[in-house]
Amino acid sequence: MNILKKLLVLFIIAIVAIGAAAFWLYSSLNAPIAHDKSEEYVVIERGSSPNQIMKTLENESIIQSSLVAKLYFRFINRNPQLQAGDYLFPSPISSMEAIEILKKGKKRTKNFTIPEGWTRFDIAERIAEQFPGEPPLSKVTILKMMEDTRLIRELDPNATNLEGYLYPSTYQFEEGTSAEAVIEKMVQQFKSIWQPEWNALAKKMGRTKQEIVTIASLIENESKIDSERPIVASVIYNRLEGRIPLGIDATNVYIAKLQGRWDGIIHKSDVEVDHPYNTRKISGLPPGPISSPSKSAIEAALNPAQTDYLYYVLNVEKNDGSHHFYATSAGFLKGKRDYQKWLKQQR
């Protein structure tokens, strides 16, 4: 009987000890620890064992002790499948949270920003700078990639390049991402922004998707204020209906970029050039988009305000990028004189 009691006591002690050890292990694994390395990448090399990886995190002071993780790998999860990569670990973080991050794998990433209204020439230059590849790709080579229109065939079957369909936004890409992948992601983002109901709106207006994107790209360059973009759109549609040249200088800038001679200034020769994109001479839309429009500009192209305006001039009184709008040439000429007077004073 005494032996049985002793065995029972030993069994109870063992159970309590195991329970205490399990509680300690669980608590230690899940206790968040603050550290000051949250903005520094930790590189986990290929071939590193789970124990080596956790020791690295201990050495970087991201976890307090690698022993807890080693015990977890030894008794609970013998094959954790931790992956090599470049990691950022938030603070505070527990050992278990670090293990979960390491299971998913992560490469170093960077932000890639394309502002609204940029042309494919601007975008190609930025891609060449940030994702040059090995060997490095030139801007010319990347522009050639942008002539592959298979990605937008359902949007614009007649397109000769991706102009207008490289959506302006801030993206996050892994280091070493290819230029092709960057371009594809931007087109996919455009597709995700384009709403199914916009197809019916465009059809109701008697416009193709390409025409809507073209008009949106003009609006993008003419106004940066969302609230007035539908009014700018109304001017464009009113002038198109009246077969009045749009006279949008951004198209002359685009011609200069097309011809590889843009130097930051619109010259007299840029305005006078005979070219299908020169909206000072043609009375309709240019052959295609001249930049990457935002969702706001596309919505304005699809939902123009109902006005009789034919002109607009920069509002120099507010000087906030907004415009004065005019229905007559007399009003426009007065506004233009005020603008030119203001411009002269600025010089």
Short mmCIF file of C-alpha atoms in Angstrom, two decimals:
data_model
loop_
_atom_site.label_atom_id
_atom_site.label_comp_id
_atom_site.label_asym_id
_atom_site.label_seq_id
_atom_site.Cartn_x
_atom_site.Cartn_y
_atom_site.Cartn_z
CA MET A 1 0.00 0.00 0.00
CA ASN A 2 2.85 2.35 0.90
CA ILE A 3 4.49 1.64 -2.46
CA LEU A 4 1.25 2.46 -4.28
CA LYS A 5 0.93 5.72 -2.36
CA LYS A 6 4.50 6.65 -3.18
CA LEU A 7 3.94 5.88 -6.86
CA LEU A 8 0.75 7.92 -6.82
CA VAL A 9 2.54 10.85 -5.19
CA LEU A 10 5.37 10.59 -7.72
CA PHE A 11 2.83 10.44 -10.55
CA ILE A 12 1.03 13.53 -9.26
CA ILE A 13 4.34 15.36 -8.85
CA ALA A 14 5.29 14.39 -12.40
CA ILE A 15 1.94 15.60 -13.77
CA VAL A 16 2.26 18.88 -11.89
CA ALA A 17 5.84 19.30 -13.11
CA ILE A 18 4.88 18.56 -16.71
CA GLY A 19 1.95 20.95 -16.43
CA ALA A 20 4.16 23.64 -14.92
CA ALA A 21 6.75 23.12 -17.64
CA ALA A 22 4.09 23.26 -20.37
CA PHE A 23 2.61 26.43 -18.84
CA TRP A 24 6.07 27.99 -18.62
CA LEU A 25 6.84 27.03 -22.23
CA TYR A 26 3.50 28.36 -23.50
CA SER A 27 3.81 31.59 -21.52
CA SER A 28 7.40 32.14 -22.62
CA LEU A 29 6.61 31.46 -26.27
CA ASN A 30 3.72 33.92 -26.29
CA ALA A 31 5.14 36.68 -24.10
CA PRO A 32 5.71 39.80 -26.28
CA ILE A 33 9.14 41.39 -25.96
CA ALA A 34 9.91 44.97 -27.00
CA HIS A 35 13.00 45.62 -29.12
CA ASP A 36 14.52 48.53 -31.08
CA LYS A 37 15.16 46.71 -34.38
CA SER A 38 11.67 46.99 -35.91
CA GLU A 39 12.93 49.08 -38.85
CA GLU A 40 16.03 46.99 -39.54
CA TYR A 41 15.99 43.97 -41.81
CA VAL A 42 17.23 40.67 -40.42
CA VAL A 43 18.70 38.43 -43.10
CA ILE A 44 18.07 34.71 -42.67
CA GLU A 45 20.44 32.79 -44.90
CA ARG A 46 19.46 29.70 -46.86
CA GLY A 47 20.36 26.47 -45.14
CA SER A 48 20.02 27.89 -41.62
CA SER A 49 18.51 25.42 -39.14
CA PRO A 50 15.53 26.49 -36.99
CA ASN A 51 17.81 26.63 -33.92
CA GLN A 52 20.36 28.77 -35.78
CA ILE A 53 17.60 31.12 -36.93
CA MET A 54 16.26 31.63 -33.42
CA LYS A 55 19.79 32.17 -32.12
CA THR A 56 20.16 34.93 -34.74
CA LEU A 57 17.00 36.59 -33.44
CA GLU A 58 18.35 36.31 -29.89
CA ASN A 59 21.64 37.91 -30.94
CA GLU A 60 19.66 40.75 -32.57
CA SER A 61 17.70 41.18 -29.28
CA ILE A 62 14.42 40.52 -31.10
CA ILE A 63 13.60 37.60 -28.79
CA GLN A 64 14.81 37.26 -25.22
CA SER A 65 16.02 33.68 -25.40
CA SER A 66 16.33 31.10 -28.13
CA LEU A 67 16.12 28.27 -25.55
CA VAL A 68 12.32 28.44 -25.41
CA ALA A 69 12.05 28.08 -29.19
CA LYS A 70 14.57 25.22 -29.15
CA LEU A 71 12.45 23.35 -26.60
CA TYR A 72 9.38 24.01 -28.73
CA PHE A 73 11.14 22.57 -31.80
CA ARG A 74 12.43 19.61 -29.76
CA PHE A 75 9.20 18.52 -28.10
CA ILE A 76 6.27 20.02 -30.00
CA ASN A 77 7.10 21.02 -33.57
CA ARG A 78 10.04 19.04 -34.93
CA ASN A 79 9.69 20.34 -38.48
CA PRO A 80 8.72 24.04 -38.37
CA GLN A 81 9.68 24.84 -42.02
CA LEU A 82 11.20 28.25 -41.35
CA GLN A 83 12.19 30.08 -44.53
CA ALA A 84 15.17 32.13 -45.57
CA GLY A 85 14.57 35.76 -46.46
CA ASP A 86 14.83 39.37 -45.35
CA TYR A 87 12.54 40.09 -42.42
CA LEU A 88 11.21 43.05 -40.47
CA PHE A 89 10.00 42.04 -37.00
CA PRO A 90 7.53 44.42 -35.31
CA SER A 91 7.98 45.45 -31.68
CA PRO A 92 6.84 44.08 -29.32
CA ILE A 93 6.84 40.51 -30.62
CA SER A 94 6.68 37.06 -29.04
CA SER A 95 8.81 34.08 -30.03
CA MET A 96 5.72 32.35 -31.43
CA GLU A 97 4.82 35.39 -33.52
CA ALA A 98 8.38 35.47 -34.86
CA ILE A 99 8.13 31.77 -35.73
CA GLU A 100 4.84 32.37 -37.60
CA ILE A 101 6.45 35.20 -39.60
CA LEU A 102 9.40 32.94 -40.45
CA LYS A 103 7.05 30.18 -41.62
CA LYS A 104 5.46 32.48 -44.22
CA GLY A 105 8.75 33.68 -45.67
CA LYS A 106 9.53 37.25 -46.63
CA LYS A 107 11.89 39.02 -48.99
CA ARG A 108 12.97 42.61 -48.66
CA THR A 109 10.46 44.99 -50.19
CA LYS A 110 10.43 48.62 -51.24
CA ASN A 111 7.80 51.16 -52.15
CA PHE A 112 7.40 52.10 -55.80
CA THR A 113 5.36 55.24 -56.42
CA ILE A 114 3.96 56.42 -59.74
CA PRO A 115 2.23 59.83 -59.50
CA GLU A 116 -1.05 60.50 -61.25
CA GLY A 117 -0.63 61.93 -64.73
CA TRP A 118 2.74 60.35 -65.50
CA THR A 119 3.39 59.11 -69.04
CA ARG A 120 4.81 55.75 -69.93
CA PHE A 121 8.10 57.52 -70.67
CA ASP A 122 8.28 58.80 -67.08
CA ILE A 123 7.25 55.40 -65.71
CA ALA A 124 9.82 53.52 -67.82
CA GLU A 125 12.55 55.80 -66.52
CA ARG A 126 11.57 55.15 -62.90
CA ILE A 127 11.38 51.38 -63.46
CA ALA A 128 14.86 51.46 -65.01
CA GLU A 129 16.13 53.29 -61.91
CA GLN A 130 14.50 51.08 -59.28
CA PHE A 131 14.25 47.67 -61.00
CA PRO A 132 17.19 47.65 -63.44
CA GLY A 133 17.56 43.86 -63.56
CA GLU A 134 20.73 41.93 -64.31
CA PRO A 135 22.13 43.01 -66.70
CA PRO A 136 20.54 46.44 -66.22
CA LEU A 137 17.67 47.30 -68.58
CA SER A 138 17.52 50.66 -70.31
CA LYS A 139 14.51 52.97 -70.47
CA VAL A 140 14.27 52.18 -74.19
CA THR A 141 14.06 48.43 -73.48
CA ILE A 142 11.35 48.93 -70.87
CA LEU A 143 9.38 51.14 -73.26
CA LYS A 144 9.59 48.30 -75.77
CA MET A 145 8.04 45.99 -73.15
CA MET A 146 5.18 48.48 -72.85
CA GLU A 147 4.32 47.88 -76.50
CA ASP A 148 3.09 44.39 -75.61
CA THR A 149 -0.65 45.05 -75.42
CA ARG A 150 -1.83 41.51 -74.73
CA LEU A 151 -2.49 42.54 -71.10
CA ILE A 152 -5.13 45.08 -72.17
CA ARG A 153 -6.63 43.42 -75.23
CA GLU A 154 -10.10 43.23 -73.67
CA LEU A 155 -9.90 46.90 -72.59
CA ASP A 156 -8.42 48.39 -75.74
CA PRO A 157 -8.09 45.96 -78.66
CA ASN A 158 -6.61 48.68 -80.89
CA ALA A 159 -3.94 49.90 -78.47
CA THR A 160 -0.35 49.98 -79.69
CA ASN A 161 1.11 50.42 -76.18
CA LEU A 162 0.12 50.47 -72.51
CA GLU A 163 -0.18 54.25 -72.17
CA GLY A 164 -3.08 55.10 -69.85
CA TYR A 165 -3.35 51.60 -68.41
CA LEU A 166 -0.36 51.71 -66.02
CA TYR A 167 -2.27 52.71 -62.91
CA PRO A 168 -0.72 55.46 -60.77
CA SER A 169 -0.31 54.34 -57.16
CA THR A 170 2.20 53.32 -54.51
CA TYR A 171 3.14 49.66 -54.84
CA GLN A 172 5.25 47.37 -52.70
CA PHE A 173 7.58 45.04 -54.58
CA GLU A 174 10.19 42.56 -53.45
CA GLU A 175 13.80 43.43 -54.20
CA GLY A 176 14.80 41.88 -57.51
CA THR A 177 11.30 42.05 -59.02
CA SER A 178 11.53 42.10 -62.81
CA ALA A 179 10.46 45.07 -64.92
CA GLU A 180 7.90 42.81 -66.63
CA ALA A 181 6.33 41.95 -63.26
CA VAL A 182 6.16 45.63 -62.29
CA ILE A 183 4.41 46.51 -65.56
CA GLU A 184 1.98 43.61 -65.21
CA LYS A 185 1.11 44.60 -61.63
CA MET A 186 0.33 48.17 -62.72
CA VAL A 187 -1.96 46.96 -65.50
CA GLN A 188 -3.68 44.52 -63.12
CA GLN A 189 -4.25 47.40 -60.72
CA PHE A 190 -5.91 49.40 -63.51
CA LYS A 191 -8.17 46.42 -64.22
CA SER A 192 -9.13 46.17 -60.55
CA ILE A 193 -9.96 49.91 -60.47
CA TRP A 194 -12.12 49.76 -63.61
CA GLN A 195 -15.70 49.11 -62.45
CA PRO A 196 -17.99 46.78 -64.46
CA GLU A 197 -20.75 49.43 -64.50
CA TRP A 198 -18.39 51.84 -66.24
CA ASN A 199 -18.74 49.75 -69.41
CA ALA A 200 -22.47 50.52 -69.56
CA LEU A 201 -21.84 54.22 -68.81
CA ALA A 202 -19.30 54.48 -71.63
CA LYS A 203 -21.65 52.71 -74.04
CA LYS A 204 -24.53 55.03 -73.06
CA MET A 205 -22.28 58.00 -73.83
CA GLY A 206 -21.38 56.51 -77.21
CA ARG A 207 -17.73 56.23 -76.16
CA THR A 208 -15.30 53.31 -76.20
CA LYS A 209 -13.26 52.42 -73.12
CA GLN A 210 -10.20 53.78 -74.90
CA GLU A 211 -11.89 57.12 -75.50
CA ILE A 212 -12.91 57.35 -71.85
CA VAL A 213 -9.34 56.60 -70.71
CA THR A 214 -8.04 59.15 -73.22
CA ILE A 215 -10.41 61.84 -71.92
CA ALA A 216 -9.54 60.90 -68.32
CA SER A 217 -5.83 61.31 -69.11
CA LEU A 218 -6.53 64.82 -70.43
CA ILE A 219 -8.54 65.68 -67.30
CA GLU A 220 -5.74 64.31 -65.11
CA ASN A 221 -3.28 66.75 -66.64
CA GLU A 222 -5.66 69.73 -66.63
CA SER A 223 -6.93 69.62 -63.05
CA LYS A 224 -5.61 68.21 -59.79
CA ILE A 225 -8.75 69.16 -57.81
CA ASP A 226 -11.21 66.28 -57.71
CA SER A 227 -14.28 68.48 -57.22
CA GLU A 228 -13.73 70.48 -60.43
CA ARG A 229 -12.77 67.58 -62.65
CA PRO A 230 -16.36 66.95 -63.82
CA ILE A 231 -16.49 70.62 -64.91
CA VAL A 232 -13.22 70.24 -66.84
CA ALA A 233 -14.77 67.12 -68.38
CA SER A 234 -17.80 69.17 -69.46
CA VAL A 235 -15.52 71.66 -71.26
CA ILE A 236 -13.81 68.81 -73.12
CA TYR A 237 -17.14 67.26 -74.19
CA ASN A 238 -18.60 70.64 -75.15
CA ARG A 239 -15.61 71.41 -77.35
CA LEU A 240 -15.69 67.95 -78.92
CA GLU A 241 -19.39 68.40 -79.72
CA GLY A 242 -18.71 71.80 -81.25
CA ARG A 243 -15.70 70.44 -83.17
CA ILE A 244 -13.50 73.02 -81.44
CA PRO A 245 -9.85 72.01 -80.94
CA LEU A 246 -9.27 71.10 -77.29
CA GLY A 247 -6.06 73.14 -77.14
CA ILE A 248 -4.61 71.13 -74.25
CA ASP A 249 -0.90 71.87 -73.93
CA ALA A 250 -0.23 68.53 -72.21
CA THR A 251 -0.71 66.88 -75.61
CA ASN A 252 2.10 69.03 -77.03
CA VAL A 253 4.32 67.94 -74.14
CA TYR A 254 3.40 64.36 -74.98
CA ILE A 255 4.42 64.84 -78.61
CA ALA A 256 7.81 66.14 -77.49
CA LYS A 257 8.25 63.07 -75.28
CA LEU A 258 7.18 60.80 -78.14
CA GLN A 259 9.83 62.40 -80.33
CA GLY A 260 12.48 62.31 -77.61
CA ARG A 261 12.99 66.07 -77.45
CA TRP A 262 11.16 67.17 -74.29
CA ASP A 263 13.37 69.57 -72.30
CA GLY A 264 10.83 70.83 -69.76
CA ILE A 265 9.67 73.80 -71.86
CA ILE A 266 6.88 74.05 -74.46
CA HIS A 267 8.46 75.70 -77.49
CA LYS A 268 6.71 77.41 -80.39
CA SER A 269 7.67 74.44 -82.57
CA ASP A 270 5.87 72.09 -80.13
CA VAL A 271 2.65 74.07 -80.55
CA GLU A 272 2.89 74.34 -84.33
CA VAL A 273 3.91 70.75 -85.08
CA ASP A 274 1.64 68.75 -87.39
CA HIS A 275 0.83 65.67 -85.35
CA PRO A 276 -2.32 63.65 -84.54
CA TYR A 277 -1.76 64.36 -80.81
CA ASN A 278 -1.64 68.14 -81.31
CA THR A 279 -5.00 69.21 -79.87
CA ARG A 280 -4.33 72.80 -80.91
CA LYS A 281 -4.78 71.69 -84.52
CA ILE A 282 -7.01 68.62 -84.52
CA SER A 283 -10.70 69.03 -83.65
CA GLY A 284 -11.20 65.68 -81.95
CA LEU A 285 -9.49 63.44 -79.43
CA PRO A 286 -5.85 62.43 -79.77
CA PRO A 287 -5.27 58.82 -80.92
CA GLY A 288 -4.94 57.55 -77.35
CA PRO A 289 -4.25 58.39 -73.70
CA ILE A 290 -1.39 60.78 -72.92
CA SER A 291 -0.78 59.69 -69.31
CA SER A 292 -1.91 57.46 -66.45
CA PRO A 293 -5.25 58.74 -65.13
CA SER A 294 -6.52 58.19 -61.60
CA LYS A 295 -9.89 56.76 -60.62
CA SER A 296 -11.11 60.32 -59.96
CA ALA A 297 -10.27 61.41 -63.51
CA ILE A 298 -11.93 58.33 -65.03
CA GLU A 299 -15.09 58.96 -63.00
CA ALA A 300 -15.12 62.58 -64.18
CA ALA A 301 -14.81 61.42 -67.81
CA LEU A 302 -17.80 59.15 -67.27
CA ASN A 303 -19.85 61.67 -65.29
CA PRO A 304 -19.21 65.15 -66.72
CA ALA A 305 -21.04 68.14 -65.27
CA GLN A 306 -23.78 69.65 -67.43
CA THR A 307 -22.50 73.12 -68.37
CA ASP A 308 -22.14 75.41 -71.37
CA TYR A 309 -18.49 76.16 -70.58
CA LEU A 310 -15.97 76.12 -73.41
CA TYR A 311 -12.93 77.64 -71.69
CA TYR A 312 -11.07 77.72 -68.41
CA VAL A 313 -8.15 79.70 -67.00
CA LEU A 314 -6.11 79.15 -63.88
CA ASN A 315 -7.59 80.90 -60.84
CA VAL A 316 -4.72 83.20 -59.84
CA GLU A 317 -6.69 84.77 -56.98
CA LYS A 318 -6.85 81.48 -55.09
CA ASN A 319 -3.62 80.13 -56.59
CA ASP A 320 -4.60 76.64 -55.46
CA GLY A 321 -4.68 74.92 -58.84
CA SER A 322 -8.38 75.63 -59.41
CA HIS A 323 -9.79 77.35 -62.50
CA HIS A 324 -12.25 80.00 -63.67
CA PHE A 325 -14.67 78.67 -66.29
CA TYR A 326 -16.22 80.61 -69.20
CA ALA A 327 -18.96 80.04 -71.74
CA THR A 328 -17.90 82.88 -74.07
CA SER A 329 -14.67 83.88 -75.73
CA ALA A 330 -15.01 87.41 -74.31
CA GLY A 331 -15.01 86.11 -70.75
CA PHE A 332 -12.15 83.79 -71.54
CA LEU A 333 -10.02 86.55 -73.09
CA LYS A 334 -10.48 88.74 -70.01
CA GLY A 335 -9.54 85.83 -67.75
CA LYS A 336 -6.54 85.09 -69.94
CA ARG A 337 -5.36 88.73 -69.73
CA ASP A 338 -5.64 88.63 -65.93
CA TYR A 339 -3.67 85.40 -65.88
CA GLN A 340 -0.93 86.75 -68.17
CA LYS A 341 -0.69 89.92 -66.05
CA TRP A 342 -0.30 87.78 -62.94
CA LEU A 343 2.28 85.58 -64.69
CA LYS A 344 4.30 88.63 -65.66
CA GLN A 345 4.31 89.81 -62.04
CA GLN A 346 5.61 86.44 -60.89
CA ARG A 347 8.63 86.82 -63.17
#
